[in-house]
mmCIF file of C-alpha atoms (C1' of nucleotides) in Angstrom:
data_model
loop_
_atom_site.group_PDB
_atom_site.id
_atom_site.type_symbol
_atom_site.label_atom_id
_atom_site.label_comp_id
_atom_site.label_asym_id
_atom_site.label_seq_id
_atom_site.Cartn_x
_atom_site.Cartn_y
_atom_site.Cartn_z
ATOM 1 C CA UNK A 1 128.091 64.772 147.825
ATOM 2 C CA UNK A 2 130.290 66.381 150.640
ATOM 3 C CA UNK A 3 133.905 65.708 150.221
ATOM 4 C CA UNK A 4 135.713 65.890 153.800
ATOM 5 C CA UNK A 5 139.004 64.548 155.123
ATOM 6 C CA UNK A 6 138.101 60.854 154.656
ATOM 7 C CA UNK A 7 140.221 58.040 153.306
ATOM 8 C CA UNK A 8 139.664 57.683 149.548
ATOM 9 C CA UNK A 9 138.640 54.024 150.017
ATOM 10 C CA UNK A 10 135.560 54.801 152.107
ATOM 11 C CA UNK A 11 134.904 58.016 150.208
ATOM 12 C CA UNK A 12 134.632 56.547 146.521
ATOM 13 C CA UNK A 13 132.517 53.630 148.020
ATOM 14 C CA UNK A 14 129.980 56.058 149.367
ATOM 15 C CA UNK A 15 127.858 55.602 146.305
ATOM 16 C CA UNK A 16 125.154 53.150 145.992
ATOM 17 C CA UNK A 17 126.610 51.186 143.297
ATOM 18 C CA UNK A 18 129.552 49.849 144.893
ATOM 19 C CA UNK A 19 132.343 47.977 143.007
ATOM 20 C CA UNK A 20 134.288 46.329 145.750
ATOM 21 C CA UNK A 21 138.076 45.999 145.261
ATOM 22 C CA UNK A 22 137.834 47.310 141.771
ATOM 23 C CA UNK A 23 137.832 50.808 143.721
ATOM 24 C CA UNK A 24 141.295 50.556 144.644
ATOM 25 C CA UNK A 25 142.398 50.267 140.918
ATOM 26 C CA UNK A 26 143.474 53.885 139.596
ATOM 27 C CA UNK A 27 143.102 52.727 135.913
ATOM 28 C CA UNK A 28 139.556 51.878 136.750
ATOM 29 C CA UNK A 29 138.620 55.394 137.985
ATOM 30 C CA UNK A 30 140.306 57.019 135.160
ATOM 31 C CA UNK A 31 138.119 55.022 132.784
ATOM 32 C CA UNK A 32 135.073 55.950 134.819
ATOM 33 C CA UNK A 33 136.042 59.485 134.835
ATOM 34 C CA UNK A 34 136.743 59.515 131.137
ATOM 35 C CA UNK A 35 133.404 58.019 130.451
ATOM 36 C CA UNK A 36 131.516 60.525 132.461
ATOM 37 C CA UNK A 37 133.421 63.461 130.764
ATOM 38 C CA UNK A 38 132.630 61.746 127.471
ATOM 39 C CA UNK A 39 128.803 61.420 128.152
ATOM 40 C CA UNK A 40 128.812 64.982 129.266
ATOM 41 C CA UNK A 41 130.724 66.281 126.302
ATOM 42 C CA UNK A 42 128.209 64.362 123.949
ATOM 43 C CA UNK A 43 125.466 65.927 125.494
ATOM 44 C CA UNK A 44 126.886 69.453 125.419
ATOM 45 C CA UNK A 45 127.971 68.839 121.763
ATOM 46 C CA UNK A 46 124.923 67.350 120.514
ATOM 47 C CA UNK A 47 123.823 70.305 118.446
ATOM 48 C CA UNK A 48 127.343 70.914 116.952
ATOM 49 C CA UNK A 49 127.715 67.186 116.217
ATOM 50 C CA UNK A 50 131.404 67.174 117.006
ATOM 51 C CA UNK A 51 133.464 64.734 119.102
ATOM 52 C CA UNK A 52 136.106 65.412 121.389
ATOM 53 C CA UNK A 53 138.830 64.413 118.852
ATOM 54 C CA UNK A 54 137.415 66.353 116.085
ATOM 55 C CA UNK A 55 137.294 69.495 118.330
ATOM 56 C CA UNK A 56 140.902 68.991 119.596
ATOM 57 C CA UNK A 57 141.803 68.640 115.850
ATOM 58 C CA UNK A 58 139.930 71.647 114.792
ATOM 59 C CA UNK A 59 141.439 73.576 117.695
ATOM 60 C CA UNK A 60 145.095 72.688 116.852
ATOM 61 C CA UNK A 61 144.952 73.055 113.135
ATOM 62 C CA UNK A 62 143.612 76.733 113.820
ATOM 63 C CA UNK A 63 146.598 77.320 116.169
ATOM 64 C CA UNK A 64 148.940 75.797 113.768
ATOM 65 C CA UNK A 65 147.705 76.363 110.269
ATOM 66 C CA UNK A 66 149.600 74.326 107.604
ATOM 67 C CA UNK A 67 150.437 71.528 110.367
ATOM 68 C CA UNK A 68 150.949 68.036 108.906
ATOM 69 C CA UNK A 69 148.732 65.126 109.725
ATOM 70 C CA UNK A 70 151.677 63.302 111.233
ATOM 71 C CA UNK A 71 152.471 66.361 113.559
ATOM 72 C CA UNK A 72 148.972 66.491 114.483
ATOM 73 C CA UNK A 73 148.434 62.943 115.314
ATOM 74 C CA UNK A 74 151.695 63.019 117.533
ATOM 75 C CA UNK A 75 150.541 65.946 119.446
ATOM 76 C CA UNK A 76 147.087 64.309 120.035
ATOM 77 C CA UNK A 77 148.458 60.934 120.519
ATOM 78 C CA UNK A 78 146.848 59.327 117.497
ATOM 79 C CA UNK A 79 148.547 57.191 114.935
ATOM 80 C CA UNK A 80 148.358 57.864 111.182
ATOM 81 C CA UNK A 81 145.372 55.844 110.409
ATOM 82 C CA UNK A 82 143.321 57.213 113.131
ATOM 83 C CA UNK A 83 144.423 60.685 112.199
ATOM 84 C CA UNK A 84 143.308 60.095 108.557
ATOM 85 C CA UNK A 85 139.783 59.019 109.321
ATOM 86 C CA UNK A 86 139.290 62.013 111.540
ATOM 87 C CA UNK A 87 140.556 64.379 108.871
ATOM 88 C CA UNK A 88 138.414 62.542 106.407
ATOM 89 C CA UNK A 89 135.434 63.378 108.446
ATOM 90 C CA UNK A 90 136.229 67.024 108.911
ATOM 91 C CA UNK A 91 136.997 67.462 105.169
ATOM 92 C CA UNK A 92 133.815 65.757 104.075
ATOM 93 C CA UNK A 93 131.966 68.320 106.351
ATOM 94 C CA UNK A 94 134.151 70.986 104.801
ATOM 95 C CA UNK A 95 135.516 72.133 108.029
ATOM 96 C CA UNK A 96 139.189 71.364 106.838
ATOM 97 C CA UNK A 97 141.108 71.307 103.738
ATOM 98 C CA UNK A 98 144.134 69.684 102.682
ATOM 99 C CA UNK A 99 146.995 71.210 100.715
ATOM 100 C CA UNK A 100 150.350 69.680 99.634
ATOM 101 C CA UNK A 101 153.071 70.866 101.595
ATOM 102 C CA UNK A 102 155.499 73.240 99.663
ATOM 103 C CA UNK A 103 158.467 72.269 101.671
ATOM 104 C CA UNK A 104 157.969 68.476 101.836
ATOM 105 C CA UNK A 105 156.071 66.650 99.188
ATOM 106 C CA UNK A 106 155.054 63.713 101.524
ATOM 107 C CA UNK A 107 153.227 66.142 103.886
ATOM 108 C CA UNK A 108 149.822 67.372 103.701
ATOM 109 C CA UNK A 109 149.350 70.946 105.159
ATOM 110 C CA UNK A 110 145.995 71.254 106.967
ATOM 111 C CA UNK A 111 143.956 74.415 107.141
ATOM 112 C CA UNK A 112 140.573 75.397 108.682
ATOM 113 C CA UNK A 113 137.886 76.400 106.086
ATOM 114 C CA UNK A 114 135.639 79.377 106.945
ATOM 115 C CA UNK A 115 133.012 76.695 108.033
ATOM 116 C CA UNK A 116 135.723 75.077 109.977
ATOM 117 C CA UNK A 117 136.583 78.456 111.977
ATOM 118 C CA UNK A 118 132.931 79.110 112.769
ATOM 119 C CA UNK A 119 132.405 75.620 113.867
ATOM 120 C CA UNK A 120 135.476 75.980 116.074
ATOM 121 C CA UNK A 121 134.103 79.182 117.402
ATOM 122 C CA UNK A 122 130.943 77.577 118.553
ATOM 123 C CA UNK A 123 132.919 74.632 119.871
ATOM 124 C CA UNK A 124 134.922 76.747 122.156
ATOM 125 C CA UNK A 125 131.676 78.325 123.671
ATOM 126 C CA UNK A 126 130.425 74.767 124.281
ATOM 127 C CA UNK A 127 133.846 73.822 125.699
ATOM 128 C CA UNK A 128 133.521 76.565 128.128
ATOM 129 C CA UNK A 129 130.177 75.302 129.548
ATOM 130 C CA UNK A 130 131.675 71.659 129.523
ATOM 131 C CA UNK A 131 134.635 72.677 131.352
ATOM 132 C CA UNK A 132 132.630 74.654 133.972
ATOM 133 C CA UNK A 133 130.632 71.443 134.511
ATOM 134 C CA UNK A 134 133.887 69.433 134.979
ATOM 135 C CA UNK A 135 135.718 72.030 137.022
ATOM 136 C CA UNK A 136 132.890 73.047 139.367
ATOM 137 C CA UNK A 137 133.714 70.253 141.906
ATOM 138 C CA UNK A 138 137.339 71.387 142.383
ATOM 139 C CA UNK A 139 138.956 74.375 143.621
ATOM 140 C CA UNK A 140 141.521 76.182 141.476
ATOM 141 C CA UNK A 141 144.330 74.543 143.157
ATOM 142 C CA UNK A 142 142.922 70.970 142.864
ATOM 143 C CA UNK A 143 142.236 71.700 139.187
ATOM 144 C CA UNK A 144 145.884 72.672 138.940
ATOM 145 C CA UNK A 145 146.935 69.599 140.685
ATOM 146 C CA UNK A 146 144.673 67.255 138.764
ATOM 147 C CA UNK A 147 146.016 68.421 135.318
ATOM 148 C CA UNK A 148 149.434 68.235 136.501
ATOM 149 C CA UNK A 149 149.038 64.561 137.605
ATOM 150 C CA UNK A 150 147.114 63.425 134.393
ATOM 151 C CA UNK A 151 149.922 65.249 132.337
ATOM 152 C CA UNK A 152 152.353 62.786 134.272
ATOM 153 C CA UNK A 153 150.393 59.867 132.969
ATOM 154 C CA UNK A 154 150.238 60.795 129.326
ATOM 155 C CA UNK A 155 153.400 62.796 128.784
ATOM 156 C CA UNK B 1 160.820 63.849 133.495
ATOM 157 C CA UNK B 2 161.315 65.814 136.788
ATOM 158 C CA UNK B 3 158.310 67.104 138.433
ATOM 159 C CA UNK B 4 159.073 70.110 140.905
ATOM 160 C CA UNK B 5 157.153 73.013 142.134
ATOM 161 C CA UNK B 6 156.342 74.387 138.885
ATOM 162 C CA UNK B 7 153.210 75.853 137.724
ATOM 163 C CA UNK B 8 150.999 73.499 135.698
ATOM 164 C CA UNK B 9 150.877 75.531 132.650
ATOM 165 C CA UNK B 10 154.756 75.432 132.002
ATOM 166 C CA UNK B 11 154.873 71.807 133.175
ATOM 167 C CA UNK B 12 152.379 70.316 131.136
ATOM 168 C CA UNK B 13 153.918 72.140 128.084
ATOM 169 C CA UNK B 14 157.453 70.836 128.761
ATOM 170 C CA UNK B 15 156.866 68.208 126.278
ATOM 171 C CA UNK B 16 158.089 68.664 122.921
ATOM 172 C CA UNK B 17 154.654 68.302 121.349
ATOM 173 C CA UNK B 18 152.809 71.289 122.577
ATOM 174 C CA UNK B 19 149.199 71.746 122.175
ATOM 175 C CA UNK B 20 148.778 75.454 123.007
ATOM 176 C CA UNK B 21 145.597 76.441 124.673
ATOM 177 C CA UNK B 22 144.391 73.014 124.498
ATOM 178 C CA UNK B 23 146.510 72.525 127.412
ATOM 179 C CA UNK B 24 144.226 74.350 129.687
ATOM 180 C CA UNK B 25 141.235 72.146 129.081
ATOM 181 C CA UNK B 26 140.864 69.662 131.826
ATOM 182 C CA UNK B 27 138.766 67.204 129.664
ATOM 183 C CA UNK B 28 141.469 67.304 127.152
ATOM 184 C CA UNK B 29 144.082 65.940 129.844
ATOM 185 C CA UNK B 30 141.500 63.263 131.101
ATOM 186 C CA UNK B 31 141.213 62.042 127.388
ATOM 187 C CA UNK B 32 144.903 61.935 126.892
ATOM 188 C CA UNK B 33 145.599 60.349 130.212
ATOM 189 C CA UNK B 34 142.800 57.726 129.495
ATOM 190 C CA UNK B 35 144.339 57.101 126.041
ATOM 191 C CA UNK B 36 147.842 56.514 127.587
ATOM 192 C CA UNK B 37 146.381 54.171 130.106
ATOM 193 C CA UNK B 38 144.379 52.421 127.480
ATOM 194 C CA UNK B 39 147.449 51.655 125.206
ATOM 195 C CA UNK B 40 149.450 50.360 128.281
ATOM 196 C CA UNK B 41 146.620 48.108 129.350
ATOM 197 C CA UNK B 42 146.361 46.675 125.619
ATOM 198 C CA UNK B 43 149.900 46.036 125.696
ATOM 199 C CA UNK B 44 149.759 44.346 129.226
ATOM 200 C CA UNK B 45 146.883 42.270 128.278
ATOM 201 C CA UNK B 46 147.762 41.185 124.806
ATOM 202 C CA UNK B 47 148.549 37.672 125.724
ATOM 203 C CA UNK B 48 145.287 37.536 127.764
ATOM 204 C CA UNK B 49 143.027 39.186 125.123
ATOM 205 C CA UNK B 50 140.943 40.969 127.519
ATOM 206 C CA UNK B 51 139.957 44.565 127.419
ATOM 207 C CA UNK B 52 139.520 46.932 130.445
ATOM 208 C CA UNK B 53 135.700 46.470 130.335
ATOM 209 C CA UNK B 54 135.862 42.717 130.155
ATOM 210 C CA UNK B 55 138.065 42.605 133.263
ATOM 211 C CA UNK B 56 135.922 44.885 135.113
ATOM 212 C CA UNK B 57 132.975 42.664 134.358
ATOM 213 C CA UNK B 58 134.703 39.444 135.259
ATOM 214 C CA UNK B 59 135.886 41.227 138.410
ATOM 215 C CA UNK B 60 132.424 42.236 139.448
ATOM 216 C CA UNK B 61 130.515 39.194 138.655
ATOM 217 C CA UNK B 62 133.231 37.282 140.852
ATOM 218 C CA UNK B 63 132.491 39.565 143.570
ATOM 219 C CA UNK B 64 128.823 39.447 143.246
ATOM 220 C CA UNK B 65 127.778 36.191 141.853
ATOM 221 C CA UNK B 66 124.253 36.088 140.503
ATOM 222 C CA UNK B 67 124.415 39.865 139.704
ATOM 223 C CA UNK B 68 122.057 40.904 136.876
ATOM 224 C CA UNK B 69 123.045 42.657 133.822
ATOM 225 C CA UNK B 70 121.275 45.910 134.691
ATOM 226 C CA UNK B 71 122.858 46.154 138.027
ATOM 227 C CA UNK B 72 126.419 45.254 136.532
ATOM 228 C CA UNK B 73 125.849 48.006 133.883
ATOM 229 C CA UNK B 74 124.748 50.466 136.506
ATOM 230 C CA UNK B 75 127.846 49.920 138.602
ATOM 231 C CA UNK B 76 130.230 50.183 135.519
ATOM 232 C CA UNK B 77 128.326 53.126 133.838
ATOM 233 C CA UNK B 78 127.320 50.954 131.023
ATOM 234 C CA UNK B 79 123.905 51.081 129.375
ATOM 235 C CA UNK B 80 122.064 47.616 128.688
ATOM 236 C CA UNK B 81 123.144 47.372 125.124
ATOM 237 C CA UNK B 82 126.692 47.845 125.796
ATOM 238 C CA UNK B 83 126.357 45.377 128.768
ATOM 239 C CA UNK B 84 124.881 42.848 126.484
ATOM 240 C CA UNK B 85 127.655 42.930 123.977
ATOM 241 C CA UNK B 86 130.434 42.589 126.496
ATOM 242 C CA UNK B 87 128.584 39.663 128.254
ATOM 243 C CA UNK B 88 128.025 37.996 124.788
ATOM 244 C CA UNK B 89 131.535 37.952 124.171
ATOM 245 C CA UNK B 90 132.611 36.728 127.658
ATOM 246 C CA UNK B 91 129.905 34.001 127.155
ATOM 247 C CA UNK B 92 131.187 33.084 123.704
ATOM 248 C CA UNK B 93 134.789 32.527 125.319
ATOM 249 C CA UNK B 94 133.122 30.501 128.014
ATOM 250 C CA UNK B 95 134.254 32.836 130.755
ATOM 251 C CA UNK B 96 130.681 33.595 131.956
ATOM 252 C CA UNK B 97 127.282 31.844 132.044
ATOM 253 C CA UNK B 98 123.842 33.361 132.253
ATOM 254 C CA UNK B 99 121.092 31.789 134.351
ATOM 255 C CA UNK B 100 117.481 32.852 134.859
ATOM 256 C CA UNK B 101 117.030 34.613 138.016
ATOM 257 C CA UNK B 102 115.059 32.644 140.425
ATOM 258 C CA UNK B 103 113.538 35.913 142.131
ATOM 259 C CA UNK B 104 112.806 37.885 138.999
ATOM 260 C CA UNK B 105 112.101 36.136 135.845
ATOM 261 C CA UNK B 106 113.186 39.410 133.900
ATOM 262 C CA UNK B 107 116.580 39.134 135.105
ATOM 263 C CA UNK B 108 119.525 37.018 134.205
ATOM 264 C CA UNK B 109 121.977 36.051 137.091
ATOM 265 C CA UNK B 110 125.466 36.050 135.886
ATOM 266 C CA UNK B 111 128.316 33.607 137.221
ATOM 267 C CA UNK B 112 131.767 32.868 136.313
ATOM 268 C CA UNK B 113 132.638 29.633 134.667
ATOM 269 C CA UNK B 114 135.998 27.747 135.878
ATOM 270 C CA UNK B 115 137.633 29.263 132.783
ATOM 271 C CA UNK B 116 136.423 32.669 133.730
ATOM 272 C CA UNK B 117 137.774 32.368 137.297
ATOM 273 C CA UNK B 118 141.009 31.352 135.849
ATOM 274 C CA UNK B 119 141.228 34.034 133.280
ATOM 275 C CA UNK B 120 140.288 36.590 136.207
ATOM 276 C CA UNK B 121 143.150 35.258 138.219
ATOM 277 C CA UNK B 122 145.677 35.860 135.487
ATOM 278 C CA UNK B 123 143.996 39.284 134.783
ATOM 279 C CA UNK B 124 144.622 40.410 138.337
ATOM 280 C CA UNK B 125 148.276 39.448 137.994
ATOM 281 C CA UNK B 126 148.563 41.627 134.963
ATOM 282 C CA UNK B 127 146.490 44.418 136.515
ATOM 283 C CA UNK B 128 149.128 44.416 139.303
ATOM 284 C CA UNK B 129 151.761 45.109 136.678
ATOM 285 C CA UNK B 130 149.500 47.640 135.137
ATOM 286 C CA UNK B 131 148.773 49.246 138.115
ATOM 287 C CA UNK B 132 152.315 49.438 139.217
ATOM 288 C CA UNK B 133 153.346 51.181 135.761
ATOM 289 C CA UNK B 134 150.682 53.754 136.369
ATOM 290 C CA UNK B 135 151.292 54.329 140.202
ATOM 291 C CA UNK B 136 155.025 54.620 139.796
ATOM 292 C CA UNK B 137 154.873 58.208 138.999
ATOM 293 C CA UNK B 138 152.876 59.090 142.178
ATOM 294 C CA UNK B 139 153.277 59.087 145.865
ATOM 295 C CA UNK B 140 150.755 57.220 148.027
ATOM 296 C CA UNK B 141 149.198 60.515 148.996
ATOM 297 C CA UNK B 142 149.000 61.746 145.484
ATOM 298 C CA UNK B 143 147.381 58.341 144.280
ATOM 299 C CA UNK B 144 144.745 58.745 147.047
ATOM 300 C CA UNK B 145 144.176 62.269 146.038
ATOM 301 C CA UNK B 146 143.838 61.451 142.336
ATOM 302 C CA UNK B 147 141.486 58.576 142.928
ATOM 303 C CA UNK B 148 139.458 60.737 145.169
ATOM 304 C CA UNK B 149 139.328 63.586 142.505
ATOM 305 C CA UNK B 150 138.375 61.168 139.791
ATOM 306 C CA UNK B 151 135.753 59.815 141.877
ATOM 307 C CA UNK B 152 134.340 63.213 142.172
ATOM 308 C CA UNK B 153 133.973 63.176 138.565
ATOM 309 C CA UNK B 154 132.242 59.941 137.931
ATOM 310 C CA UNK B 155 130.171 59.589 141.124
ATOM 311 C "C1'" DC C 1 93.503 42.924 137.215
ATOM 312 C "C1'" DC C 2 95.252 45.904 134.032
ATOM 313 C "C1'" DT C 3 98.562 49.310 133.014
ATOM 314 C "C1'" DA C 4 103.103 51.003 133.462
ATOM 315 C "C1'" DA C 5 107.756 49.999 134.447
ATOM 316 C "C1'" DT C 6 111.645 46.905 133.931
ATOM 317 C "C1'" DC C 7 115.032 43.728 131.962
ATOM 318 C "C1'" DG C 8 116.986 41.333 128.296
ATOM 319 C "C1'" DT C 9 117.464 40.982 123.543
ATOM 320 C "C1'" DT C 10 118.266 42.340 118.595
ATOM 321 C "C1'" DA C 11 119.590 45.385 114.821
ATOM 322 C "C1'" DG C 12 121.830 49.286 113.398
ATOM 323 C "C1'" DT C 13 124.867 53.472 113.656
ATOM 324 C "C1'" DG C 14 129.017 55.866 114.461
ATOM 325 C "C1'" DG C 15 133.523 56.794 116.405
ATOM 326 C "C1'" DA C 16 137.953 55.501 117.722
ATOM 327 C "C1'" DG C 17 142.176 52.617 117.527
ATOM 328 C "C1'" DC C 18 145.176 49.378 115.571
ATOM 329 C "C1'" DA C 19 147.647 46.504 111.977
ATOM 330 C "C1'" DT C 20 149.094 45.922 107.380
ATOM 331 C "C1'" DA C 21 150.429 46.977 102.988
ATOM 332 C "C1'" DC C 22 151.476 50.133 99.201
ATOM 333 C "C1'" DA C 23 153.029 54.483 96.722
ATOM 334 C "C1'" DA C 24 155.348 58.779 96.667
ATOM 335 C "C1'" DT C 25 158.607 61.373 98.629
ATOM 336 C "C1'" DT C 26 162.674 62.824 101.284
ATOM 337 C "C1'" DA C 27 167.110 62.056 103.922
ATOM 338 C "C1'" DG C 28 171.425 60.014 104.661
ATOM 339 C "C1'" DG C 29 175.326 57.319 104.090
ATOM 340 C "C1'" DC C 30 178.537 56.345 100.663
ATOM 341 C "C1'" DG D 1 175.000 62.203 92.736
ATOM 342 C "C1'" DC D 2 173.178 57.698 93.964
ATOM 343 C "C1'" DC D 3 170.957 54.317 96.172
ATOM 344 C "C1'" DT D 4 168.917 52.531 100.190
ATOM 345 C "C1'" DA D 5 166.206 53.467 104.318
ATOM 346 C "C1'" DA D 6 162.962 56.201 106.534
ATOM 347 C "C1'" DT D 7 158.877 59.156 106.384
ATOM 348 C "C1'" DT D 8 154.073 60.497 105.148
ATOM 349 C "C1'" DG D 9 149.856 59.844 103.565
ATOM 350 C "C1'" DT D 10 146.582 56.435 101.868
ATOM 351 C "C1'" DA D 11 143.448 52.445 101.615
ATOM 352 C "C1'" DT D 12 141.639 48.115 103.669
ATOM 353 C "C1'" DG D 13 139.846 45.604 107.231
ATOM 354 C "C1'" DC D 14 139.362 44.282 111.883
ATOM 355 C "C1'" DT D 15 137.925 45.022 116.999
ATOM 356 C "C1'" DC D 16 135.769 47.408 120.648
ATOM 357 C "C1'" DC D 17 132.840 50.617 122.853
ATOM 358 C "C1'" DA D 18 128.612 53.418 123.213
ATOM 359 C "C1'" DC D 19 124.243 54.754 121.941
ATOM 360 C "C1'" DT D 20 119.438 54.469 119.809
ATOM 361 C "C1'" DA D 21 115.023 52.317 118.864
ATOM 362 C "C1'" DA D 22 112.185 48.656 118.857
ATOM 363 C "C1'" DC D 23 110.076 44.479 120.691
ATOM 364 C "C1'" DG D 24 108.739 40.465 123.977
ATOM 365 C "C1'" DA D 25 108.624 38.681 128.562
ATOM 366 C "C1'" DT D 26 107.994 39.616 133.199
ATOM 367 C "C1'" DT D 27 107.057 42.248 137.194
ATOM 368 C "C1'" DA D 28 105.282 46.074 140.151
ATOM 369 C "C1'" DG D 29 101.666 48.977 141.463
ATOM 370 C "C1'" DG D 30 97.340 51.541 141.450
#
DNA sequence: CCTAATCGTTAGTGGAGCATACAATTAGGC
DNA sequence: GCCTAATTGTATGCTCCACTAACGATTAGG
């Protein structure tokens, strides 16, 4: 699908499955793009059996060992209850363990288990493929611009 | 949050809740942005009680009366089962009705009811606010570029 | 005409997000 | 220091979305 200097309206309607005026809704495109990325992610991770959220959590716990659930949730924009269920799943698979924080009795300190570390390593491999699939349609400058614009939305 | 000519790396880490290397993952930003849009959508639509998907479906059925479920699903990137559940919900609320297609006995022809048409009208009002919230952080050129790049992902 | 494909449907699984309520712990004002 | 308020984790329950697998009805095509 060649991308030239054409208006976005005509461009994004070049597909055979037109959606009419919906095409002008930015949120609609974000949702569709997210869905496409999600589906490719699932394909790529079907062997590992990990979701986007689970990988993000493993990744962050690895970078910040001892992080609390509330801190983790805030960085990934999840509420406490959602964070709980994800940690529960990862703990059930023995990828993560909880320890009572020494400095704050309310908090749980999260750590990766060995299995979790291994799973994360494999996940990072898969993330590489996944990102390649995603980035392949953009130049480096466009990737940077895209990320910057997306960050303006979620920050 | 001022946006200047700064590299994306430092920019997107300007927030207090840093995520380290995850910041370089494009898919991660798409997911976060989608989450932010989703949350604002829910806020905006709490009175109407409609989801993004439901509004998209009402919108398309209105533009293409008599559309089949399979066609609808393809345009919105949903599989048959997912489309079913959404149509079921909209039908239960009397926003949509199914009719046997005259030209193909396998298909259902979808139409909005009067209540559905009214709901869509209110939804379009709310979409206006929602889009304004979303677009307010971009120039018109940026919006066009963003939509075009997102379309490259989901087309 | 008969087989294969398509479409809708049903049932079941799993992930994610949210609200609410509660217990334990800590922080802060007095 | 004490007491109240806030924080953190937890449990329960709800909704929504996406997918798989199977099945019946219908249509398309060799």
